[in-house]
């Protein structure tokens, strides 16, 4: 495993300051993109759609919880699979963002819309300790609702509008761990990154999982390895 070139502090400061110019330009470009997002038009969605949540079928307007804006993250679901076999990418995304306090202070409610049936994923939500409300997209086929991954909505009276959505790497906005890794010398250690020769890489992205589970699950009570396999205490629920 290679390491960066070793230099004196004066040389390091010169190199760092040169990079800082580019970082500030990147920040300003991000500000310009955010300004453009605020100027996007919006499109109306069907406000009568109901998603099943903790309190049963819930219309979109109720999901705003009295606020004017709603930000939704979509979560995949593998039917009939244990907790340990659910999407590693969705797990990483949602685990990295668990407190919407500051969004709520700006009038934005945050929620998870999951592809699976509510009764099937509700024990998973409880097991993971997620506090955000979860709703089921199961059986829903409605433009602007069933096709987004990170989607923003605005409520105007009884009408609801989609103002923005993104997918792919756009969802990294919810994953500060990746931005922090970008600040470290070895980065994310993924093959697509432009890194110097000899930098460590993990082509399988195995860091999302450890010993057969998404790594956050090992922080949950009752998760223990037995004979090299992952099991979950019976008190957590069936086949987690």
Short mmCIF file of N, CA, C and O in Angstrom, two decimals, residues 151-224:
data_model
loop_
_atom_site.label_atom_id
_atom_site.label_comp_id
_atom_site.label_asym_id
_atom_site.label_seq_id
_atom_site.Cartn_x
_atom_site.Cartn_y
_atom_site.Cartn_z
N UNK A 151 -36.87 12.59 -3.32
CA UNK A 151 -37.86 13.44 -3.97
C UNK A 151 -38.38 14.50 -3.00
O UNK A 151 -38.61 14.21 -1.82
N UNK A 152 -38.58 15.71 -3.52
CA UNK A 152 -39.08 16.82 -2.71
C UNK A 152 -40.47 17.22 -3.19
O UNK A 152 -40.74 17.25 -4.41
N UNK A 153 -41.33 17.54 -2.23
CA UNK A 153 -42.70 17.93 -2.54
C UNK A 153 -43.05 19.23 -1.81
O UNK A 153 -42.49 19.53 -0.75
N UNK A 154 -44.01 19.95 -2.39
CA UNK A 154 -44.53 21.18 -1.79
C UNK A 154 -46.04 21.07 -1.72
O UNK A 154 -46.70 20.67 -2.69
N UNK A 155 -46.59 21.43 -0.57
CA UNK A 155 -48.03 21.40 -0.39
C UNK A 155 -48.57 22.82 -0.52
O UNK A 155 -48.10 23.74 0.15
N UNK A 156 -49.55 23.01 -1.39
CA UNK A 156 -50.20 24.30 -1.59
C UNK A 156 -51.70 24.09 -1.41
O UNK A 156 -52.38 23.60 -2.31
N UNK A 157 -52.19 24.41 -0.23
CA UNK A 157 -53.59 24.11 0.07
C UNK A 157 -53.78 22.60 0.10
O UNK A 157 -53.06 21.88 0.78
N UNK A 158 -54.73 22.12 -0.69
CA UNK A 158 -55.00 20.68 -0.78
C UNK A 158 -54.24 20.03 -1.94
O UNK A 158 -54.38 18.83 -2.17
N UNK A 159 -53.47 20.82 -2.66
CA UNK A 159 -52.74 20.29 -3.82
C UNK A 159 -51.29 20.01 -3.44
O UNK A 159 -50.70 20.71 -2.61
N UNK A 160 -50.71 18.99 -4.06
CA UNK A 160 -49.33 18.60 -3.77
C UNK A 160 -48.54 18.56 -5.07
O UNK A 160 -49.00 18.00 -6.08
N UNK A 161 -47.35 19.13 -5.02
CA UNK A 161 -46.52 19.25 -6.21
C UNK A 161 -45.13 18.64 -5.97
O UNK A 161 -44.57 18.77 -4.87
N UNK A 162 -44.62 18.00 -6.99
CA UNK A 162 -43.25 17.51 -6.96
C UNK A 162 -42.34 18.63 -7.46
O UNK A 162 -42.54 19.16 -8.55
N UNK A 163 -41.34 18.99 -6.65
CA UNK A 163 -40.46 20.09 -7.03
C UNK A 163 -39.07 19.63 -7.47
O UNK A 163 -38.37 20.35 -8.16
N UNK A 164 -38.69 18.40 -7.06
CA UNK A 164 -37.33 17.93 -7.39
C UNK A 164 -37.25 16.44 -7.16
O UNK A 164 -37.99 15.87 -6.35
N UNK A 165 -36.37 15.77 -7.90
CA UNK A 165 -36.00 14.41 -7.55
C UNK A 165 -34.61 14.11 -8.09
O UNK A 165 -34.09 14.81 -8.97
N UNK A 166 -33.98 13.09 -7.53
CA UNK A 166 -32.67 12.66 -7.98
C UNK A 166 -32.51 11.19 -7.66
O UNK A 166 -33.25 10.63 -6.84
N UNK A 167 -31.56 10.54 -8.32
CA UNK A 167 -31.28 9.15 -8.02
C UNK A 167 -29.78 8.91 -8.19
O UNK A 167 -29.00 9.87 -8.32
N UNK A 168 -29.37 7.65 -8.22
CA UNK A 168 -27.96 7.35 -8.39
C UNK A 168 -27.11 8.06 -7.34
O UNK A 168 -27.44 8.11 -6.16
N UNK A 169 -26.04 8.67 -7.79
CA UNK A 169 -25.13 9.35 -6.87
C UNK A 169 -25.72 10.63 -6.29
O UNK A 169 -25.19 11.19 -5.33
N UNK A 170 -26.84 11.07 -6.85
CA UNK A 170 -27.51 12.23 -6.27
C UNK A 170 -27.97 11.95 -4.85
O UNK A 170 -28.08 12.86 -4.03
N UNK A 171 -28.23 10.66 -4.54
CA UNK A 171 -28.66 10.28 -3.20
C UNK A 171 -27.53 10.38 -2.18
O UNK A 171 -27.77 10.24 -0.97
N UNK A 172 -26.30 10.61 -2.65
CA UNK A 172 -25.19 10.76 -1.72
C UNK A 172 -25.34 11.98 -0.83
O UNK A 172 -24.61 12.12 0.16
N UNK A 173 -26.28 12.85 -1.15
CA UNK A 173 -26.54 14.00 -0.27
C UNK A 173 -26.92 13.53 1.12
O UNK A 173 -26.72 14.26 2.11
N UNK A 174 -27.45 12.30 1.23
CA UNK A 174 -27.83 11.75 2.54
C UNK A 174 -26.73 10.92 3.17
O UNK A 174 -26.94 10.33 4.22
N UNK A 175 -25.56 10.85 2.55
CA UNK A 175 -24.50 9.97 3.02
C UNK A 175 -23.23 10.75 3.34
O UNK A 175 -22.25 10.72 2.58
N UNK A 176 -23.22 11.48 4.46
CA UNK A 176 -22.04 12.28 4.80
C UNK A 176 -20.78 11.45 4.97
O UNK A 176 -19.67 11.97 4.82
N UNK A 177 -20.92 10.16 5.28
CA UNK A 177 -19.73 9.32 5.43
C UNK A 177 -18.91 9.31 4.15
O UNK A 177 -17.67 9.28 4.18
N UNK A 178 -19.58 9.34 2.99
CA UNK A 178 -18.85 9.34 1.72
C UNK A 178 -18.11 10.65 1.51
O UNK A 178 -16.97 10.66 1.04
N UNK A 179 -18.76 11.78 1.83
CA UNK A 179 -18.08 13.07 1.69
C UNK A 179 -16.88 13.16 2.63
O UNK A 179 -15.85 13.74 2.27
N UNK A 180 -17.00 12.59 3.82
CA UNK A 180 -15.88 12.60 4.75
C UNK A 180 -14.75 11.72 4.25
O UNK A 180 -13.57 12.07 4.36
N UNK A 181 -15.09 10.57 3.67
CA UNK A 181 -14.05 9.71 3.09
C UNK A 181 -13.32 10.42 1.97
O UNK A 181 -12.12 10.22 1.77
N UNK A 182 -14.05 11.25 1.20
CA UNK A 182 -13.41 12.00 0.11
C UNK A 182 -12.33 12.94 0.63
O UNK A 182 -11.45 13.36 -0.13
N UNK A 183 -12.36 13.29 1.90
CA UNK A 183 -11.36 14.18 2.48
C UNK A 183 -10.13 13.41 2.98
O UNK A 183 -9.12 14.03 3.32
N UNK A 184 -10.22 12.10 3.02
CA UNK A 184 -9.10 11.30 3.51
C UNK A 184 -8.18 10.91 2.36
O UNK A 184 -8.59 10.92 1.19
N UNK A 185 -6.96 10.53 2.67
CA UNK A 185 -5.95 10.30 1.64
C UNK A 185 -6.31 9.13 0.72
O UNK A 185 -6.02 9.16 -0.47
N UNK A 186 -6.96 8.09 1.25
CA UNK A 186 -7.29 6.93 0.42
C UNK A 186 -8.72 6.98 -0.13
O UNK A 186 -9.13 6.08 -0.87
N UNK A 187 -9.48 8.01 0.23
CA UNK A 187 -10.82 8.19 -0.33
C UNK A 187 -11.76 7.04 -0.02
O UNK A 187 -11.68 6.40 1.03
N UNK A 188 -12.64 6.74 -0.96
CA UNK A 188 -13.64 5.69 -0.77
C UNK A 188 -13.07 4.30 -1.10
O UNK A 188 -13.71 3.30 -0.84
N UNK A 189 -11.93 4.28 -1.72
CA UNK A 189 -11.25 3.04 -2.09
C UNK A 189 -12.09 2.22 -3.07
O UNK A 189 -12.12 0.98 -3.01
N UNK A 190 -12.77 2.93 -3.98
CA UNK A 190 -13.56 2.27 -5.00
C UNK A 190 -12.86 2.40 -6.36
O UNK A 190 -12.13 3.35 -6.61
N UNK A 191 -13.10 1.42 -7.23
CA UNK A 191 -12.35 1.32 -8.48
C UNK A 191 -12.56 2.51 -9.41
O UNK A 191 -11.66 2.86 -10.18
N UNK A 192 -13.74 3.11 -9.38
CA UNK A 192 -14.02 4.19 -10.31
C UNK A 192 -13.25 5.47 -9.97
O UNK A 192 -13.10 6.35 -10.82
N UNK A 193 -12.75 5.57 -8.73
CA UNK A 193 -12.06 6.78 -8.31
C UNK A 193 -10.72 6.93 -9.02
O UNK A 193 -10.03 5.96 -9.32
N UNK A 194 -10.36 8.17 -9.27
CA UNK A 194 -9.05 8.49 -9.86
C UNK A 194 -8.06 8.63 -8.70
O UNK A 194 -7.95 9.68 -8.08
N UNK A 195 -7.34 7.55 -8.41
CA UNK A 195 -6.38 7.53 -7.31
C UNK A 195 -4.99 7.21 -7.83
O UNK A 195 -4.85 6.59 -8.89
N UNK A 196 -3.96 7.61 -7.11
CA UNK A 196 -2.59 7.28 -7.53
C UNK A 196 -2.37 5.76 -7.58
O UNK A 196 -3.08 4.98 -6.94
N UNK A 197 -1.39 5.35 -8.34
CA UNK A 197 -1.03 3.95 -8.45
C UNK A 197 -0.67 3.39 -7.06
O UNK A 197 0.05 4.02 -6.29
N UNK A 198 -1.20 2.22 -6.75
CA UNK A 198 -0.88 1.57 -5.49
C UNK A 198 -1.78 1.95 -4.34
O UNK A 198 -1.62 1.45 -3.22
N UNK A 199 -2.78 2.84 -4.57
CA UNK A 199 -3.74 3.19 -3.52
C UNK A 199 -4.68 1.99 -3.28
O UNK A 199 -5.04 1.29 -4.22
N UNK A 200 -5.07 1.73 -2.04
CA UNK A 200 -5.94 0.58 -1.76
C UNK A 200 -7.30 0.75 -2.44
O UNK A 200 -7.85 1.86 -2.50
N UNK A 201 -7.82 -0.36 -2.97
CA UNK A 201 -9.12 -0.35 -3.59
C UNK A 201 -9.90 -1.59 -3.18
O UNK A 201 -9.33 -2.65 -2.93
N UNK A 202 -11.21 -1.43 -3.14
CA UNK A 202 -12.09 -2.52 -2.76
C UNK A 202 -13.13 -2.69 -3.86
O UNK A 202 -14.20 -2.09 -3.81
N UNK A 203 -12.83 -3.48 -4.90
CA UNK A 203 -13.72 -3.58 -6.05
C UNK A 203 -15.10 -4.14 -5.72
O UNK A 203 -16.06 -3.90 -6.44
N UNK A 204 -15.23 -4.88 -4.64
CA UNK A 204 -16.52 -5.47 -4.28
C UNK A 204 -17.33 -4.59 -3.35
O UNK A 204 -18.45 -4.94 -2.99
N UNK A 205 -16.76 -3.45 -2.95
CA UNK A 205 -17.43 -2.56 -1.98
C UNK A 205 -17.84 -3.34 -0.73
O UNK A 205 -18.91 -3.15 -0.17
N UNK A 206 -16.97 -4.21 -0.29
CA UNK A 206 -17.29 -5.08 0.84
C UNK A 206 -17.46 -4.31 2.15
O UNK A 206 -17.98 -4.86 3.12
N UNK A 207 -17.02 -3.06 2.19
CA UNK A 207 -17.13 -2.30 3.43
C UNK A 207 -18.58 -1.98 3.79
O UNK A 207 -18.87 -1.61 4.91
N UNK A 208 -19.51 -2.16 2.84
CA UNK A 208 -20.91 -1.97 3.16
C UNK A 208 -21.43 -3.09 4.07
O UNK A 208 -22.43 -2.92 4.74
N UNK A 209 -20.74 -4.24 4.05
CA UNK A 209 -21.16 -5.38 4.84
C UNK A 209 -19.99 -5.96 5.61
O UNK A 209 -18.84 -5.82 5.20
N UNK A 210 -20.28 -6.62 6.72
CA UNK A 210 -19.26 -7.33 7.46
C UNK A 210 -19.87 -8.60 8.04
O UNK A 210 -20.94 -8.55 8.65
N UNK A 211 -19.21 -9.73 7.81
CA UNK A 211 -19.68 -11.01 8.34
C UNK A 211 -21.13 -11.28 7.95
O UNK A 211 -21.93 -11.77 8.75
N UNK A 212 -21.48 -10.92 6.71
CA UNK A 212 -22.79 -11.27 6.19
C UNK A 212 -23.91 -10.31 6.47
O UNK A 212 -25.07 -10.57 6.11
N UNK A 213 -23.63 -9.16 7.09
CA UNK A 213 -24.67 -8.17 7.38
C UNK A 213 -24.23 -6.77 6.97
O UNK A 213 -23.05 -6.48 7.00
N UNK A 214 -25.19 -5.90 6.62
CA UNK A 214 -24.84 -4.48 6.53
C UNK A 214 -24.23 -4.05 7.87
O UNK A 214 -24.76 -4.39 8.94
N UNK A 215 -23.14 -3.33 7.83
CA UNK A 215 -22.38 -3.09 9.05
C UNK A 215 -23.15 -2.37 10.16
O UNK A 215 -22.88 -2.62 11.34
N UNK A 216 -24.15 -1.49 9.87
CA UNK A 216 -24.86 -0.88 11.00
C UNK A 216 -25.60 -1.89 11.86
O UNK A 216 -25.84 -1.63 13.05
N UNK A 217 -25.96 -3.03 11.28
CA UNK A 217 -26.74 -4.00 12.05
C UNK A 217 -25.95 -4.57 13.23
O UNK A 217 -26.54 -5.04 14.20
N UNK A 218 -24.63 -4.52 13.14
CA UNK A 218 -23.82 -5.04 14.24
C UNK A 218 -23.85 -4.13 15.46
O UNK A 218 -23.37 -4.51 16.53
N UNK A 219 -24.44 -2.94 15.33
CA UNK A 219 -24.60 -2.06 16.49
C UNK A 219 -25.91 -2.33 17.22
O UNK A 219 -26.14 -1.77 18.29
N UNK A 220 -26.77 -3.15 16.63
CA UNK A 220 -28.08 -3.38 17.21
C UNK A 220 -28.02 -4.43 18.31
O UNK A 220 -27.26 -5.41 18.21
N UNK A 221 -28.80 -4.28 19.37
CA UNK A 221 -28.80 -5.26 20.46
C UNK A 221 -29.20 -6.64 19.98
O UNK A 221 -30.12 -6.79 19.19
N UNK A 222 -28.47 -7.65 20.45
CA UNK A 222 -28.86 -9.02 20.17
C UNK A 222 -28.24 -9.65 18.95
O UNK A 222 -28.46 -10.83 18.69
N UNK A 223 -27.49 -8.89 18.16
CA UNK A 223 -26.87 -9.45 16.97
C UNK A 223 -25.54 -10.05 17.35
O UNK A 223 -24.63 -9.36 17.80
N UNK A 224 -25.41 -11.36 17.18
CA UNK A 224 -24.17 -12.05 17.55
C UNK A 224 -23.81 -13.09 16.50
O UNK A 224 -24.69 -13.72 15.91
#
